[in-house]
Amino acid sequence: LRSGLRQVKSVTDWRQYGGAPVLGFDHLLIKAHGRSNQRAIENALKVADRCVRSELVEQMRQGLAVRSGMTP
């Protein structure tokens, strides 16, 4: 049980993840916790890098356009 709880804590620790994309903007916006320390900011930058490399904003734009019946 202890190892499972550690794993849950690791997955839900805001310092470990760093930040998350905020939806509804035309450009990438990463939201980090207001009490973020250096580790959390570094991890938020890694999240931003992954989002840019995967073209997250454009992928979402295209996906939403397809679902709404509009052409991207």
PDB file of N, CA and C in Angstrom:
ATOM      1  N   LEU A   1       0.823  -1.198   0.000  1.00  0.00           N
ATOM      2  CA  LEU A   1       0.000   0.000   0.000  1.00  0.00           C
ATOM      3  C   LEU A   1       0.867   1.263   0.000  1.00  0.00           C
ATOM      4  N   ARG A   2       1.956   1.208   0.753  1.00  0.00           N
ATOM      5  CA  ARG A   2       2.822   2.382   0.867  1.00  0.00           C
ATOM      6  C   ARG A   2       3.379   2.807  -0.492  1.00  0.00           C
ATOM      7  N   SER A   3       3.827   1.849  -1.302  1.00  0.00           N
ATOM      8  CA  SER A   3       4.386   2.210  -2.612  1.00  0.00           C
ATOM      9  C   SER A   3       3.304   2.795  -3.518  1.00  0.00           C
ATOM     10  N   GLY A   4       2.093   2.280  -3.405  1.00  0.00           N
ATOM     11  CA  GLY A   4       0.983   2.831  -4.185  1.00  0.00           C
ATOM     12  C   GLY A   4       0.670   4.259  -3.793  1.00  0.00           C
ATOM     13  N   LEU A   5       0.689   4.535  -2.503  1.00  0.00           N
ATOM     14  CA  LEU A   5       0.443   5.898  -2.037  1.00  0.00           C
ATOM     15  C   LEU A   5       1.544   6.852  -2.485  1.00  0.00           C
ATOM     16  N   ARG A   6       2.789   6.378  -2.478  1.00  0.00           N
ATOM     17  CA  ARG A   6       3.893   7.217  -2.969  1.00  0.00           C
ATOM     18  C   ARG A   6       3.708   7.539  -4.440  1.00  0.00           C
ATOM     19  N   GLN A   7       3.258   6.571  -5.197  1.00  0.00           N
ATOM     20  CA  GLN A   7       3.043   6.778  -6.627  1.00  0.00           C
ATOM     21  C   GLN A   7       1.930   7.798  -6.860  1.00  0.00           C
ATOM     22  N   VAL A   8       0.849   7.698  -6.115  1.00  0.00           N
ATOM     23  CA  VAL A   8      -0.248   8.666  -6.234  1.00  0.00           C
ATOM     24  C   VAL A   8       0.253  10.060  -5.862  1.00  0.00           C
ATOM     25  N   LYS A   9       1.026  10.153  -4.793  1.00  0.00           N
ATOM     26  CA  LYS A   9       1.570  11.443  -4.379  1.00  0.00           C
ATOM     27  C   LYS A   9       2.464  12.026  -5.463  1.00  0.00           C
ATOM     28  N   SER A  10       3.279  11.198  -6.074  1.00  0.00           N
ATOM     29  CA  SER A  10       4.174  11.652  -7.133  1.00  0.00           C
ATOM     30  C   SER A  10       3.400  12.181  -8.338  1.00  0.00           C
ATOM     31  N   VAL A  11       2.341  11.487  -8.704  1.00  0.00           N
ATOM     32  CA  VAL A  11       1.547  11.878  -9.875  1.00  0.00           C
ATOM     33  C   VAL A  11       0.762  13.170  -9.620  1.00  0.00           C
ATOM     34  N   THR A  12       0.337  13.373  -8.389  1.00  0.00           N
ATOM     35  CA  THR A  12      -0.497  14.542  -8.090  1.00  0.00           C
ATOM     36  C   THR A  12       0.282  15.718  -7.503  1.00  0.00           C
ATOM     37  N   ASP A  13       1.593  15.576  -7.358  1.00  0.00           N
ATOM     38  CA  ASP A  13       2.423  16.643  -6.787  1.00  0.00           C
ATOM     39  C   ASP A  13       2.612  17.762  -7.810  1.00  0.00           C
ATOM     40  N   TRP A  14       2.114  18.953  -7.531  1.00  0.00           N
ATOM     41  CA  TRP A  14       2.205  20.070  -8.475  1.00  0.00           C
ATOM     42  C   TRP A  14       3.649  20.461  -8.748  1.00  0.00           C
ATOM     43  N   ARG A  15       4.568  20.196  -7.815  1.00  0.00           N
ATOM     44  CA  ARG A  15       5.980  20.508  -8.054  1.00  0.00           C
ATOM     45  C   ARG A  15       6.577  19.563  -9.077  1.00  0.00           C
ATOM     46  N   GLN A  16       6.090  18.324  -9.075  1.00  0.00           N
ATOM     47  CA  GLN A  16       6.601  17.333 -10.020  1.00  0.00           C
ATOM     48  C   GLN A  16       6.121  17.632 -11.437  1.00  0.00           C
ATOM     49  N   TYR A  17       4.864  17.990 -11.587  1.00  0.00           N
ATOM     50  CA  TYR A  17       4.319  18.237 -12.913  1.00  0.00           C
ATOM     51  C   TYR A  17       4.678  19.626 -13.400  1.00  0.00           C
ATOM     52  N   GLY A  18       4.638  20.606 -12.533  1.00  0.00           N
ATOM     53  CA  GLY A  18       5.079  21.953 -12.868  1.00  0.00           C
ATOM     54  C   GLY A  18       3.980  22.865 -13.350  1.00  0.00           C
ATOM     55  N   GLY A  19       3.262  22.480 -14.373  1.00  0.00           N
ATOM     56  CA  GLY A  19       2.224  23.344 -14.918  1.00  0.00           C
ATOM     57  C   GLY A  19       1.377  22.592 -15.917  1.00  0.00           C
ATOM     58  N   ALA A  20       0.327  23.249 -16.360  1.00  0.00           N
ATOM     59  CA  ALA A  20      -0.587  22.616 -17.307  1.00  0.00           C
ATOM     60  C   ALA A  20      -1.067  23.655 -18.310  1.00  0.00           C
ATOM     61  N   PRO A  21      -1.344  23.229 -19.537  1.00  0.00           N
ATOM     62  CA  PRO A  21      -1.853  24.165 -20.533  1.00  0.00           C
ATOM     63  C   PRO A  21      -3.247  24.677 -20.143  1.00  0.00           C
ATOM     64  N   VAL A  22      -3.482  25.947 -20.394  1.00  0.00           N
ATOM     65  CA  VAL A  22      -4.794  26.541 -20.165  1.00  0.00           C
ATOM     66  C   VAL A  22      -5.481  26.622 -21.523  1.00  0.00           C
ATOM     67  N   LEU A  23      -6.687  26.113 -21.589  1.00  0.00           N
ATOM     68  CA  LEU A  23      -7.414  26.075 -22.853  1.00  0.00           C
ATOM     69  C   LEU A  23      -8.171  27.373 -23.088  1.00  0.00           C
ATOM     70  N   GLY A  24      -8.438  27.679 -24.357  1.00  0.00           N
ATOM     71  CA  GLY A  24      -9.251  28.827 -24.704  1.00  0.00           C
ATOM     72  C   GLY A  24      -8.458  30.014 -25.218  1.00  0.00           C
ATOM     73  N   PHE A  25      -7.171  29.856 -25.396  1.00  0.00           N
ATOM     74  CA  PHE A  25      -6.332  30.929 -25.911  1.00  0.00           C
ATOM     75  C   PHE A  25      -5.821  30.552 -27.290  1.00  0.00           C
ATOM     76  N   ASP A  26      -5.483  31.549 -28.098  1.00  0.00           N
ATOM     77  CA  ASP A  26      -4.944  31.287 -29.432  1.00  0.00           C
ATOM     78  C   ASP A  26      -3.489  30.840 -29.391  1.00  0.00           C
ATOM     79  N   HIS A  27      -2.843  31.057 -28.267  1.00  0.00           N
ATOM     80  CA  HIS A  27      -1.434  30.695 -28.120  1.00  0.00           C
ATOM     81  C   HIS A  27      -1.280  29.860 -26.853  1.00  0.00           C
ATOM     82  N   LEU A  28      -0.151  29.197 -26.761  1.00  0.00           N
ATOM     83  CA  LEU A  28       0.116  28.351 -25.606  1.00  0.00           C
ATOM     84  C   LEU A  28       0.244  29.185 -24.344  1.00  0.00           C
ATOM     85  N   LEU A  29      -0.442  28.765 -23.294  1.00  0.00           N
ATOM     86  CA  LEU A  29      -0.343  29.391 -21.992  1.00  0.00           C
ATOM     87  C   LEU A  29      -0.236  28.273 -20.968  1.00  0.00           C
ATOM     88  N   ILE A  30       0.839  28.281 -20.192  1.00  0.00           N
ATOM     89  CA  ILE A  30       1.051  27.269 -19.163  1.00  0.00           C
ATOM     90  C   ILE A  30       0.801  27.910 -17.809  1.00  0.00           C
ATOM     91  N   LYS A  31      -0.049  27.293 -17.010  1.00  0.00           N
ATOM     92  CA  LYS A  31      -0.363  27.783 -15.664  1.00  0.00           C
ATOM     93  C   LYS A  31       0.414  26.961 -14.657  1.00  0.00           C
ATOM     94  N   ALA A  32       1.179  27.659 -13.826  1.00  0.00           N
ATOM     95  CA  ALA A  32       1.921  27.003 -12.753  1.00  0.00           C
ATOM     96  C   ALA A  32       1.325  27.443 -11.419  1.00  0.00           C
ATOM     97  N   HIS A  33       1.588  26.677 -10.387  1.00  0.00           N
ATOM     98  CA  HIS A  33       1.099  27.000  -9.049  1.00  0.00           C
ATOM     99  C   HIS A  33       1.754  28.289  -8.562  1.00  0.00           C
ATOM    100  N   GLY A  34       1.029  29.092  -7.851  1.00  0.00           N
ATOM    101  CA  GLY A  34       1.546  30.359  -7.350  1.00  0.00           C
ATOM    102  C   GLY A  34       2.712  30.220  -6.391  1.00  0.00           C
ATOM    103  N   ARG A  35       2.860  29.077  -5.766  1.00  0.00           N
ATOM    104  CA  ARG A  35       3.959  28.851  -4.828  1.00  0.00           C
ATOM    105  C   ARG A  35       5.069  28.013  -5.457  1.00  0.00           C
ATOM    106  N   SER A  36       5.136  27.993  -6.777  1.00  0.00           N
ATOM    107  CA  SER A  36       6.120  27.163  -7.466  1.00  0.00           C
ATOM    108  C   SER A  36       7.542  27.531  -7.071  1.00  0.00           C
ATOM    109  N   ASN A  37       8.326  26.503  -6.816  1.00  0.00           N
ATOM    110  CA  ASN A  37       9.742  26.696  -6.546  1.00  0.00           C
ATOM    111  C   ASN A  37      10.518  26.451  -7.837  1.00  0.00           C
ATOM    112  N   GLN A  38      11.827  26.452  -7.766  1.00  0.00           N
ATOM    113  CA  GLN A  38      12.651  26.283  -8.962  1.00  0.00           C
ATOM    114  C   GLN A  38      12.335  24.973  -9.679  1.00  0.00           C
ATOM    115  N   ARG A  39      12.200  23.889  -8.928  1.00  0.00           N
ATOM    116  CA  ARG A  39      11.899  22.582  -9.518  1.00  0.00           C
ATOM    117  C   ARG A  39      10.582  22.617 -10.290  1.00  0.00           C
ATOM    118  N   ALA A  40       9.556  23.226  -9.708  1.00  0.00           N
ATOM    119  CA  ALA A  40       8.250  23.290 -10.359  1.00  0.00           C
ATOM    120  C   ALA A  40       8.309  24.117 -11.635  1.00  0.00           C
ATOM    121  N   ILE A  41       9.033  25.238 -11.606  1.00  0.00           N
ATOM    122  CA  ILE A  41       9.150  26.082 -12.803  1.00  0.00           C
ATOM    123  C   ILE A  41       9.909  25.341 -13.898  1.00  0.00           C
ATOM    124  N   GLU A  42      10.984  24.656 -13.527  1.00  0.00           N
ATOM    125  CA  GLU A  42      11.720  23.871 -14.519  1.00  0.00           C
ATOM    126  C   GLU A  42      10.817  22.810 -15.150  1.00  0.00           C
ATOM    127  N   ASN A  43       9.997  22.163 -14.353  1.00  0.00           N
ATOM    128  CA  ASN A  43       9.081  21.156 -14.885  1.00  0.00           C
ATOM    129  C   ASN A  43       7.985  21.787 -15.733  1.00  0.00           C
ATOM    130  N   ALA A  44       7.520  22.974 -15.367  1.00  0.00           N
ATOM    131  CA  ALA A  44       6.528  23.683 -16.183  1.00  0.00           C
ATOM    132  C   ALA A  44       7.118  24.034 -17.550  1.00  0.00           C
ATOM    133  N   LEU A  45       8.385  24.404 -17.572  1.00  0.00           N
ATOM    134  CA  LEU A  45       9.049  24.694 -18.849  1.00  0.00           C
ATOM    135  C   LEU A  45       9.155  23.434 -19.706  1.00  0.00           C
ATOM    136  N   LYS A  46       9.361  22.289 -19.062  1.00  0.00           N
ATOM    137  CA  LYS A  46       9.388  21.019 -19.807  1.00  0.00           C
ATOM    138  C   LYS A  46       8.011  20.722 -20.399  1.00  0.00           C
ATOM    139  N   VAL A  47       6.961  21.015 -19.646  1.00  0.00           N
ATOM    140  CA  VAL A  47       5.595  20.827 -20.155  1.00  0.00           C
ATOM    141  C   VAL A  47       5.380  21.733 -21.371  1.00  0.00           C
ATOM    142  N   ALA A  48       5.804  22.982 -21.259  1.00  0.00           N
ATOM    143  CA  ALA A  48       5.658  23.930 -22.370  1.00  0.00           C
ATOM    144  C   ALA A  48       6.416  23.431 -23.600  1.00  0.00           C
ATOM    145  N   ASP A  49       7.621  22.924 -23.398  1.00  0.00           N
ATOM    146  CA  ASP A  49       8.415  22.406 -24.508  1.00  0.00           C
ATOM    147  C   ASP A  49       7.696  21.248 -25.198  1.00  0.00           C
ATOM    148  N   ARG A  50       7.141  20.326 -24.412  1.00  0.00           N
ATOM    149  CA  ARG A  50       6.399  19.193 -24.998  1.00  0.00           C
ATOM    150  C   ARG A  50       5.185  19.682 -25.782  1.00  0.00           C
ATOM    151  N   CYS A  51       4.499  20.694 -25.255  1.00  0.00           N
ATOM    152  CA  CYS A  51       3.314  21.229 -25.944  1.00  0.00           C
ATOM    153  C   CYS A  51       3.697  21.869 -27.271  1.00  0.00           C
ATOM    154  N   VAL A  52       4.806  22.612 -27.275  1.00  0.00           N
ATOM    155  CA  VAL A  52       5.261  23.256 -28.504  1.00  0.00           C
ATOM    156  C   VAL A  52       5.691  22.201 -29.514  1.00  0.00           C
ATOM    157  N   ARG A  53       6.490  21.242 -29.074  1.00  0.00           N
ATOM    158  CA  ARG A  53       6.983  20.207 -29.989  1.00  0.00           C
ATOM    159  C   ARG A  53       5.849  19.369 -30.587  1.00  0.00           C
ATOM    160  N   SER A  54       4.797  19.154 -29.820  1.00  0.00           N
ATOM    161  CA  SER A  54       3.678  18.352 -30.324  1.00  0.00           C
ATOM    162  C   SER A  54       2.625  19.204 -31.029  1.00  0.00           C
ATOM    163  N   GLU A  55       2.891  20.522 -31.117  1.00  0.00           N
ATOM    164  CA  GLU A  55       1.963  21.459 -31.765  1.00  0.00           C
ATOM    165  C   GLU A  55       0.564  21.342 -31.159  1.00  0.00           C
ATOM    166  N   LEU A  56       0.506  21.331 -29.849  1.00  0.00           N
ATOM    167  CA  LEU A  56      -0.747  21.136 -29.122  1.00  0.00           C
ATOM    168  C   LEU A  56      -1.829  22.127 -29.535  1.00  0.00           C
ATOM    169  N   VAL A  57      -1.497  23.403 -29.614  1.00  0.00           N
ATOM    170  CA  VAL A  57      -2.513  24.413 -29.927  1.00  0.00           C
ATOM    171  C   VAL A  57      -3.105  24.169 -31.309  1.00  0.00           C
ATOM    172  N   GLU A  58      -2.258  23.903 -32.291  1.00  0.00           N
ATOM    173  CA  GLU A  58      -2.755  23.658 -33.644  1.00  0.00           C
ATOM    174  C   GLU A  58      -3.558  22.359 -33.714  1.00  0.00           C
ATOM    175  N   GLN A  59      -3.114  21.334 -33.019  1.00  0.00           N
ATOM    176  CA  GLN A  59      -3.854  20.069 -32.993  1.00  0.00           C
ATOM    177  C   GLN A  59      -5.244  20.270 -32.397  1.00  0.00           C
ATOM    178  N   MET A  60      -5.322  21.055 -31.337  1.00  0.00           N
ATOM    179  CA  MET A  60      -6.620  21.314 -30.712  1.00  0.00           C
ATOM    180  C   MET A  60      -7.501  22.166 -31.626  1.00  0.00           C
ATOM    181  N   ARG A  61      -6.885  23.158 -32.265  1.00  0.00           N
ATOM    182  CA  ARG A  61      -7.647  24.008 -33.193  1.00  0.00           C
ATOM    183  C   ARG A  61      -8.270  23.163 -34.299  1.00  0.00           C
ATOM    184  N   GLN A  62      -7.468  22.283 -34.876  1.00  0.00           N
ATOM    185  CA  GLN A  62      -7.970  21.430 -35.949  1.00  0.00           C
ATOM    186  C   GLN A  62      -9.033  20.458 -35.442  1.00  0.00           C
ATOM    187  N   GLY A  63      -8.813  19.884 -34.275  1.00  0.00           N
ATOM    188  CA  GLY A  63      -9.782  18.949 -33.708  1.00  0.00           C
ATOM    189  C   GLY A  63     -11.115  19.617 -33.424  1.00  0.00           C
ATOM    190  N   LEU A  64     -11.067  20.819 -32.891  1.00  0.00           N
ATOM    191  CA  LEU A  64     -12.312  21.542 -32.604  1.00  0.00           C
ATOM    192  C   LEU A  64     -13.019  21.960 -33.884  1.00  0.00           C
ATOM    193  N   ALA A  65     -12.241  22.317 -34.905  1.00  0.00           N
ATOM    194  CA  ALA A  65     -12.843  22.711 -36.186  1.00  0.00           C
ATOM    195  C   ALA A  65     -13.558  21.527 -36.824  1.00  0.00           C
ATOM    196  N   VAL A  66     -12.965  20.358 -36.758  1.00  0.00           N
ATOM    197  CA  VAL A  66     -13.577  19.151 -37.323  1.00  0.00           C
ATOM    198  C   VAL A  66     -14.867  18.830 -36.571  1.00  0.00           C
ATOM    199  N   ARG A  67     -14.826  18.902 -35.247  1.00  0.00           N
ATOM    200  CA  ARG A  67     -16.015  18.577 -34.448  1.00  0.00           C
ATOM    201  C   ARG A  67     -17.154  19.574 -34.679  1.00  0.00           C
ATOM    202  N   SER A  68     -16.810  20.821 -34.954  1.00  0.00           N
ATOM    203  CA  SER A  68     -17.856  21.821 -35.157  1.00  0.00           C
ATOM    204  C   SER A  68     -18.329  21.885 -36.608  1.00  0.00           C
ATOM    205  N   GLY A  69     -17.672  21.125 -37.476  1.00  0.00           N
ATOM    206  CA  GLY A  69     -18.059  21.116 -38.887  1.00  0.00           C
ATOM    207  C   GLY A  69     -17.434  22.247 -39.671  1.00  0.00           C
ATOM    208  N   MET A  70     -16.540  23.008 -39.046  1.00  0.00           N
ATOM    209  CA  MET A  70     -15.859  24.110 -39.735  1.00  0.00           C
ATOM    210  C   MET A  70     -14.534  23.606 -40.280  1.00  0.00           C
ATOM    211  N   THR A  71     -14.067  24.221 -41.327  1.00  0.00           N
ATOM    212  CA  THR A  71     -12.761  23.830 -41.848  1.00  0.00           C
ATOM    213  C   THR A  71     -11.700  24.647 -41.126  1.00  0.00           C
ATOM    214  N   PRO A  72     -10.558  24.012 -40.810  1.00  0.00           N
ATOM    215  CA  PRO A  72      -9.503  24.725 -40.081  1.00  0.00           C
ATOM    216  C   PRO A  72      -8.830  25.781 -40.915  1.00  0.00           C
TER     217      PRO A  72
END
